Amino acid sequence: MPKLEYAAICRGYTVLVSYQDERGTENAERYLTDFLCTFSTETDIKASFYGGSFKFHLEVQSGVVFACGAIPEAGVRLPFLFLTELSKRFNLTSLPSRAYNAEEHEFDREFKFVIKDILDKFNSGNSGDPQQVIQGQLHSVESIMHQNIAKTLKRGAQLEDIVAQTEALENQT
């Protein structure tokens, strides 16, 4: 089950581009726009709020809102790492200069699949988060240690068999 289910880039309460995982059953965009109608986007800020079964995380940069809807169990770290990556990728395009005059969902054709790719990357655990990388390495080392212990125990049993056979041959002579 994905931890991050929805993402959007908005100007004020106008959604310029959004993507929702097709497995999502709730309309995340409705909760986001309802909240943005009551929220000032004039100052750069990071914020979180609950809407339906989602916990939304927002990052406002120069009037542009980067938002994602996550399951509450996703915590805070992963969604904000996602928002950092989303804003970085968005700012590498020509879209920021067009954002202030753009219509609702005007950037869907150009940027929706970029959002999907980033969501998929973060939901698959390939976010580049140092904590996740270390946990993956730790799990790998732990797995190798279990394999080595199993091999050592097997070799020990084989050595006991060889010793027993050697003693049996010595007793026969």
CSV table of C-alpha atoms in Angstrom, one decimal:
chain,number,residue,atom,x,y,z
A,1,MET,CA,0.0,0.0,0.0
A,2,PRO,CA,1.5,3.4,-1.0
A,3,LYS,CA,2.2,5.8,1.8
A,4,LEU,CA,2.0,8.9,-0.5
A,5,GLU,CA,-1.3,8.8,-2.5
A,6,TYR,CA,-1.7,12.4,-3.9
A,7,ALA,CA,0.4,15.3,-4.9
A,8,ALA,CA,-0.4,18.8,-6.3
A,9,ILE,CA,1.2,22.1,-7.2
A,10,CYS,CA,-1.1,25.1,-6.7
A,11,ARG,CA,-1.1,28.8,-6.9
A,12,GLY,CA,-3.3,30.0,-4.1
A,13,TYR,CA,-6.3,27.6,-4.2
A,14,THR,CA,-6.0,27.0,-7.9
A,15,VAL,CA,-4.6,23.5,-8.6
A,16,LEU,CA,-2.1,23.8,-11.5
A,17,VAL,CA,-1.3,20.1,-11.7
A,18,SER,CA,-2.2,17.1,-9.6
A,19,TYR,CA,-1.9,13.3,-9.5
A,20,GLN,CA,-3.7,10.8,-7.4
A,21,ASP,CA,-2.7,7.1,-7.2
A,22,GLU,CA,-5.5,5.2,-8.9
A,23,ARG,CA,-5.9,3.0,-5.8
A,24,GLY,CA,-7.1,6.0,-3.9
A,25,THR,CA,-10.8,6.0,-3.1
A,26,GLU,CA,-11.2,9.5,-1.7
A,27,ASN,CA,-11.0,12.7,-3.7
A,28,ALA,CA,-7.9,14.2,-2.1
A,29,GLU,CA,-8.1,17.3,-4.3
A,30,ARG,CA,-11.4,18.4,-2.7
A,31,TYR,CA,-9.9,18.3,0.8
A,32,LEU,CA,-6.8,20.3,-0.4
A,33,THR,CA,-8.8,23.0,-2.2
A,34,ASP,CA,-11.2,23.4,0.8
A,35,PHE,CA,-8.2,23.9,3.1
A,36,LEU,CA,-6.3,26.3,0.7
A,37,CYS,CA,-9.4,28.6,0.5
A,38,THR,CA,-8.7,29.3,4.2
A,39,PHE,CA,-4.9,29.3,4.1
A,40,SER,CA,-2.6,32.2,3.3
A,41,THR,CA,0.0,31.4,0.7
A,42,GLU,CA,1.7,34.8,0.9
A,43,THR,CA,4.5,33.6,3.2
A,44,ASP,CA,6.8,30.7,2.7
A,45,ILE,CA,5.8,28.0,5.2
A,46,LYS,CA,5.6,24.3,5.8
A,47,ALA,CA,2.4,23.0,7.3
A,48,SER,CA,0.3,19.8,7.8
A,49,PHE,CA,-3.4,19.1,8.2
A,50,TYR,CA,-5.9,16.3,8.2
A,51,GLY,CA,-8.6,15.9,5.5
A,52,GLY,CA,-10.6,12.7,5.2
A,53,SER,CA,-8.3,9.7,5.6
A,54,PHE,CA,-5.3,11.8,4.4
A,55,LYS,CA,-2.7,13.8,6.2
A,56,PHE,CA,-1.7,16.6,3.9
A,57,HIS,CA,1.7,18.2,4.0
A,58,LEU,CA,2.3,21.6,2.3
A,59,GLU,CA,5.3,23.6,1.4
A,60,VAL,CA,4.7,27.2,0.2
A,61,GLN,CA,7.5,28.8,-1.9
A,62,SER,CA,7.0,32.3,-3.3
A,63,GLY,CA,3.2,31.8,-3.5
A,64,VAL,CA,3.4,28.3,-5.1
A,65,VAL,CA,2.0,25.5,-2.9
A,66,PHE,CA,3.6,22.0,-3.2
A,67,ALA,CA,1.3,19.5,-1.5
A,68,CYS,CA,1.0,15.8,-0.9
A,69,GLY,CA,-1.7,13.7,0.7
A,70,ALA,CA,-0.3,10.7,2.6
A,71,ILE,CA,-1.6,8.1,5.0
A,72,PRO,CA,-1.1,9.2,8.6
A,73,GLU,CA,1.4,6.4,9.2
A,74,ALA,CA,3.8,7.9,6.6
A,75,GLY,CA,4.9,10.3,9.3
A,76,VAL,CA,6.4,13.7,8.4
A,77,ARG,CA,9.9,13.0,7.1
A,78,LEU,CA,9.0,11.1,4.0
A,79,PRO,CA,6.3,13.5,2.8
A,80,PHE,CA,8.5,16.6,3.3
A,81,LEU,CA,11.4,14.8,1.5
A,82,PHE,CA,9.0,14.2,-1.3
A,83,LEU,CA,7.9,17.8,-1.4
A,84,THR,CA,11.5,18.9,-1.6
A,85,GLU,CA,12.1,16.7,-4.6
A,86,LEU,CA,8.8,17.8,-6.2
A,87,SER,CA,9.7,21.5,-5.9
A,88,LYS,CA,13.2,20.9,-7.1
A,89,ARG,CA,12.0,19.1,-10.2
A,90,PHE,CA,9.3,21.7,-10.8
A,91,ASN,CA,11.7,24.6,-10.5
A,92,LEU,CA,14.0,23.0,-13.1
A,93,THR,CA,11.3,23.5,-15.8
A,94,SER,CA,9.9,26.6,-17.4
A,95,LEU,CA,6.6,26.2,-15.4
A,96,PRO,CA,7.4,28.4,-12.4
A,97,SER,CA,7.4,31.5,-14.6
A,98,ARG,CA,4.0,30.5,-16.1
A,99,ALA,CA,2.5,29.6,-12.7
A,100,TYR,CA,1.2,33.0,-11.9
A,101,ASN,CA,-1.0,33.3,-14.9
A,102,ALA,CA,-1.9,29.6,-15.4
A,103,GLU,CA,-5.4,28.1,-15.5
A,104,GLU,CA,-6.6,25.3,-13.3
A,105,HIS,CA,-4.9,22.0,-14.3
A,106,GLU,CA,-3.0,23.7,-17.1
A,107,PHE,CA,0.2,21.9,-16.3
A,108,ASP,CA,-1.3,18.4,-16.1
A,109,ARG,CA,-0.2,17.4,-19.6
A,110,GLU,CA,3.4,18.6,-19.0
A,111,PHE,CA,4.0,17.7,-15.4
A,112,LYS,CA,1.5,15.1,-14.2
A,113,PHE,CA,3.7,12.1,-15.2
A,114,VAL,CA,6.7,13.7,-13.4
A,115,ILE,CA,4.6,13.8,-10.2
A,116,LYS,CA,3.6,10.1,-10.8
A,117,ASP,CA,7.2,9.1,-11.3
A,118,ILE,CA,8.3,10.8,-8.1
A,119,LEU,CA,5.4,9.3,-6.1
A,120,ASP,CA,6.3,5.9,-7.4
A,121,LYS,CA,9.9,6.3,-6.5
A,122,PHE,CA,9.1,7.4,-3.0
A,123,ASN,CA,6.5,4.7,-2.5
A,124,SER,CA,8.9,2.0,-3.6
A,125,GLY,CA,11.5,3.0,-1.0
A,126,ASN,CA,13.9,4.5,-3.5
A,127,SER,CA,13.7,8.1,-2.2
A,128,GLY,CA,17.4,8.5,-1.5
A,129,ASP,CA,16.6,9.1,2.1
A,130,PRO,CA,19.8,8.4,4.1
A,131,GLN,CA,17.8,6.8,6.9
A,132,GLN,CA,16.1,4.4,4.4
A,133,VAL,CA,19.5,3.6,2.7
A,134,ILE,CA,21.1,2.7,6.1
A,135,GLN,CA,18.1,0.6,7.0
A,136,GLY,CA,18.3,-1.3,3.7
A,137,GLN,CA,22.0,-1.8,4.2
A,138,LEU,CA,21.5,-3.0,7.8
A,139,HIS,CA,18.8,-5.5,6.6
A,140,SER,CA,21.2,-6.8,3.9
A,141,VAL,CA,24.0,-7.3,6.4
A,142,GLU,CA,21.6,-9.0,8.8
A,143,SER,CA,20.5,-11.4,6.0
A,144,ILE,CA,24.1,-12.3,5.2
A,145,MET,CA,24.9,-12.9,8.8
A,146,HIS,CA,21.9,-15.3,9.1
A,147,GLN,CA,23.1,-17.2,6.0
A,148,ASN,CA,26.7,-17.4,7.4
A,149,ILE,CA,25.5,-18.7,10.8
A,150,ALA,CA,23.4,-21.4,9.0
A,151,LYS,CA,26.4,-22.4,6.9
A,152,THR,CA,28.6,-22.6,10.0
A,153,LEU,CA,26.2,-24.8,11.8
A,154,LYS,CA,25.9,-27.1,8.8
A,155,ARG,CA,29.7,-27.3,8.6
A,156,GLY,CA,29.9,-28.0,12.3
A,157,ALA,CA,27.5,-30.9,11.8
A,158,GLN,CA,29.5,-32.2,8.9
A,159,LEU,CA,32.7,-32.0,11.0
A,160,GLU,CA,31.1,-34.0,13.7
A,161,ASP,CA,30.2,-36.7,11.2
A,162,ILE,CA,33.8,-36.8,9.9
A,163,VAL,CA,35.2,-37.1,13.4
A,164,ALA,CA,32.7,-39.9,14.2
A,165,GLN,CA,33.7,-41.7,11.0
A,166,THR,CA,37.4,-41.3,11.7
A,167,GLU,CA,37.0,-42.7,15.2
A,168,ALA,CA,35.0,-45.6,13.8
A,169,LEU,CA,37.8,-46.4,11.3
A,170,GLU,CA,40.5,-46.1,14.1
A,171,ASN,CA,38.5,-48.6,16.3
A,172,GLN,CA,38.3,-51.1,13.4
A,173,THR,CA,42.1,-51.2,13.0
